[in-house]
Coordinates of C-alpha atoms (C1' of nucleotides) in Angstrom, one line a residue:
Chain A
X1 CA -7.9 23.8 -18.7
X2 CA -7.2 25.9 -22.0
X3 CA -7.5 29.5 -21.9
X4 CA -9.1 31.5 -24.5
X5 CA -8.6 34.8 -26.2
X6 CA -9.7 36.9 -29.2
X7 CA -6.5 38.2 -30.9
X8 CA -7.0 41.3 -34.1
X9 CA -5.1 40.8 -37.5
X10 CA -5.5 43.5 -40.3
X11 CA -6.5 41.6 -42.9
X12 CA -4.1 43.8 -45.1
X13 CA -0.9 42.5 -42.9
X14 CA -2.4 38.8 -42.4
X15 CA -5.3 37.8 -43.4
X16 CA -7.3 34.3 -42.1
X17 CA -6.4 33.4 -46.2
X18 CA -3.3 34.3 -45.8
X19 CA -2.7 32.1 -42.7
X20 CA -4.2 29.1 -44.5
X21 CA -1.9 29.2 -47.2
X22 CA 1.4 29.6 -44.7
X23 CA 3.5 26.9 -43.9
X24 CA 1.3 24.7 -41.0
X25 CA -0.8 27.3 -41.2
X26 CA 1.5 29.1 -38.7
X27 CA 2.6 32.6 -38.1
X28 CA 4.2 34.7 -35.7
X29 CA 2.0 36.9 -34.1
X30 CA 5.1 39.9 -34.6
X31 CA 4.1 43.3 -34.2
X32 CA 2.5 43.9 -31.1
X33 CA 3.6 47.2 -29.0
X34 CA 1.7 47.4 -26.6
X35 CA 2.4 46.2 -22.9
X36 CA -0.6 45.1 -22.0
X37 CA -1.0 42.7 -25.6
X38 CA 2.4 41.7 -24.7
X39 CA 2.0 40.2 -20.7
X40 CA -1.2 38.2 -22.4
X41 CA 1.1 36.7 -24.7
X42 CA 4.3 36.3 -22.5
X43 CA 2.8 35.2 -19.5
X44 CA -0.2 33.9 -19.6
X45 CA -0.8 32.2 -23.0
X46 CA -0.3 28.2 -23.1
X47 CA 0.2 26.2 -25.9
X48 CA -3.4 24.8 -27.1
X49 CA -5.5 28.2 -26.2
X50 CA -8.1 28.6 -28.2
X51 CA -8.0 31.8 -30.1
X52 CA -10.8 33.9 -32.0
X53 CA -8.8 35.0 -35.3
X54 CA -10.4 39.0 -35.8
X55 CA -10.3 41.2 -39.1
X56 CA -9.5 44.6 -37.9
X57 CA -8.8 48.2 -39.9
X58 CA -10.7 46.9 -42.8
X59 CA -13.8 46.9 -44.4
X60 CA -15.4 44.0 -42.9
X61 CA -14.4 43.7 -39.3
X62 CA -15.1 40.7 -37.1
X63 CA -14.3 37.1 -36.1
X64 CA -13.0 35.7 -39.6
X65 CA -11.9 31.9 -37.5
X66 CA -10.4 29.9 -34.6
X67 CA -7.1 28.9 -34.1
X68 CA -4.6 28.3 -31.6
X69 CA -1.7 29.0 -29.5
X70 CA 1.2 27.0 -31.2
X71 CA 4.4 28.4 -29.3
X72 CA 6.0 29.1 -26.0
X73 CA 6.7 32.9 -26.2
X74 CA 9.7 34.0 -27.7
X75 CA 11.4 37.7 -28.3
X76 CA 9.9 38.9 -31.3
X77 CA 12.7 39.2 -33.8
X78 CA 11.5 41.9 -35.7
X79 CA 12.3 44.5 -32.3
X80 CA 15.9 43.9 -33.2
X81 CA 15.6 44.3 -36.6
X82 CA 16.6 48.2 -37.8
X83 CA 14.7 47.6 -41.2
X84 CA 11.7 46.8 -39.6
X85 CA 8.5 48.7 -38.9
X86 CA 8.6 47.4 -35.1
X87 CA 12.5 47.9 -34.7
X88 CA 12.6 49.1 -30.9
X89 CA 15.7 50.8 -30.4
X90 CA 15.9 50.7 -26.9
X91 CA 15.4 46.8 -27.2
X92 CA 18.3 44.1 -27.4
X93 CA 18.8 40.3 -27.8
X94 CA 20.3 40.6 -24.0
X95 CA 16.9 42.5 -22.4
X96 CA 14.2 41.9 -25.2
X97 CA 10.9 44.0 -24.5
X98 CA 8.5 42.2 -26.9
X99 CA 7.3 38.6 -26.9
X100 CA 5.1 36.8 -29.2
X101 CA 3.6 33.3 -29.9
X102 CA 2.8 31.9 -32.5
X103 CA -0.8 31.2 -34.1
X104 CA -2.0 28.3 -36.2
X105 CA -5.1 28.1 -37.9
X106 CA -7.8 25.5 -36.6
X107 CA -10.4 26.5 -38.7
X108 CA -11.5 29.5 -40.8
X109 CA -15.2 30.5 -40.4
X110 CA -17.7 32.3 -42.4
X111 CA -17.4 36.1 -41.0
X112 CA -19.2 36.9 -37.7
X113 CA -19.1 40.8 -38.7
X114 CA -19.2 43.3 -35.9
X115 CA -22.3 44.7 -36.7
X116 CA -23.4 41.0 -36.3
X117 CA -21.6 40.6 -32.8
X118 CA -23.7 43.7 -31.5
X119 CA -27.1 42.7 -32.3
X120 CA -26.4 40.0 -30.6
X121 CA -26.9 40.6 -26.8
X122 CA -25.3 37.2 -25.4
X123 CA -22.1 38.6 -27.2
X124 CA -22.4 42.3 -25.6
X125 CA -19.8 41.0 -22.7
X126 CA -17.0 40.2 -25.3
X127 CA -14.1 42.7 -24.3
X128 CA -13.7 43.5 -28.3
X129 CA -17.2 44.9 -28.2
X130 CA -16.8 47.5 -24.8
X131 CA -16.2 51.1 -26.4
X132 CA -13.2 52.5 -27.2
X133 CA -11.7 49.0 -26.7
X134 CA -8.2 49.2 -28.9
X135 CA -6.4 46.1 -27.1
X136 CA -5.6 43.9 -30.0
X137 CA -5.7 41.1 -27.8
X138 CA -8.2 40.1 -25.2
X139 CA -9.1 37.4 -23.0
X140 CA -12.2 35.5 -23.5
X141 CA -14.1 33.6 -20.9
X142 CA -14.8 30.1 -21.5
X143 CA -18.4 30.9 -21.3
X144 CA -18.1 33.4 -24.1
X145 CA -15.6 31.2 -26.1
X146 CA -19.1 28.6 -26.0
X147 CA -21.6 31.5 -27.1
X148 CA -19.3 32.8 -30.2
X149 CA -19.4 29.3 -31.3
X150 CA -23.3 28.7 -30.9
X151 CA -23.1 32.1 -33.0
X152 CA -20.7 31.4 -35.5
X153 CA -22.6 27.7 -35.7
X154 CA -25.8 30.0 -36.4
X155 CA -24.3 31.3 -39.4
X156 CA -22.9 28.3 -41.0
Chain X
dG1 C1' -10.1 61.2 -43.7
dC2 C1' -12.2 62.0 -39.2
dC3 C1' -12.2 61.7 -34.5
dA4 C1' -12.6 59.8 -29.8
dA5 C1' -10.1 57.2 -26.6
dC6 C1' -6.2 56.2 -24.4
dG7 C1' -1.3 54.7 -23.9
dT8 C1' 3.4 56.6 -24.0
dT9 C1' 6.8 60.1 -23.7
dG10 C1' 9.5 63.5 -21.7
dG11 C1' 10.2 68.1 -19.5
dC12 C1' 9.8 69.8 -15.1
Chain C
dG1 C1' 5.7 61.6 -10.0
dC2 C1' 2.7 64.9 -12.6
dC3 C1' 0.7 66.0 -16.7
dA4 C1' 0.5 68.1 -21.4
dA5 C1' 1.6 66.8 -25.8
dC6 C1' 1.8 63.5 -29.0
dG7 C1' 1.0 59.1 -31.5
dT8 C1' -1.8 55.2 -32.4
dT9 C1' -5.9 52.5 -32.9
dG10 C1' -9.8 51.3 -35.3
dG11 C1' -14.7 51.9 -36.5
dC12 C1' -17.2 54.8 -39.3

DNA sequence: GCCAACGTTGGC
DNA sequence: GCCAACGTTGGC
């Protein structure tokens, strides 16, 4: 029984385009600093969760497509590297403090935009749309996983 | 660029 | 362990 979760990209960093057009349509989700993000990823993900691929800090927020979890979790290299934005100095190969996955594309989708997502009250229950929600990744029901479809299947 | 929310840090 | 200051997120 898959698990499912909605997990935010900025669009400037790695867009649902620029997923397509990486190698198996794969990437590392690297980047995320934030503990509660990180347990999601580390100990809960499985391989073959479905994932709702989000635009965030852009123009056009929303659910951009689905993919999935393609990875175990790993240490995210980029905590150990100084030249990196996410370099965590108080982190090391020995006792690593950030874990990832990595994502592959299933699918992209014509844009379910926020605004969309609100108007539509069998979404309002989506974690993404409670206020002041900032988690860029949350878990999703399997009964919402089956509404955001029907929705994004409404929109086709 | 603004600003509300909220997680993290660090002095005590 | 408290809590004020600070930084980040992310929609607008």
């Amino acid at each position: 029984m898959p698990s499912y979760w909605l997990m935010k990209s900025e669009p400037d960093e790695c867009s649902i385009d620029d997923l397509a057009r990486l190698p198996n349509q794969t990437v590392p989700w690297t980047g995320v600093r934030n503990y509660q993000a990180r347990n999601f990823m580390r100990d809960a993900m499985r391989v073959g969760d479905g994932v709702l691929f989000y635009h965030s800090s852009c123009a056009q927020p929303g659910i951009a497509g689905l993919a999935e979890v393609a990875s175990a979790p790993y240490p995210d290299p980029t905590q150990f590297d100084p030249a990196s934005r996410y370099h965590d100095p108080k982190a090391s190969p020995e006792a690593p403090r950030w874990w990832l996955v990595d994502v592959r594309l299933v699918r992209k989708t014509r844009l379910l935009c926020l605004k969309d997502m609100r108007e539509r009250p069998e979404l309002a229950d989506l974690l993404v749309l409670k206020p002041a929600n900032r988690l860029s990744i949350t878990p999703v029901t399997p009964d919402q996983w089956r509404r955001v479809l029907t929705a994004l299947e409404s929109i086709a």
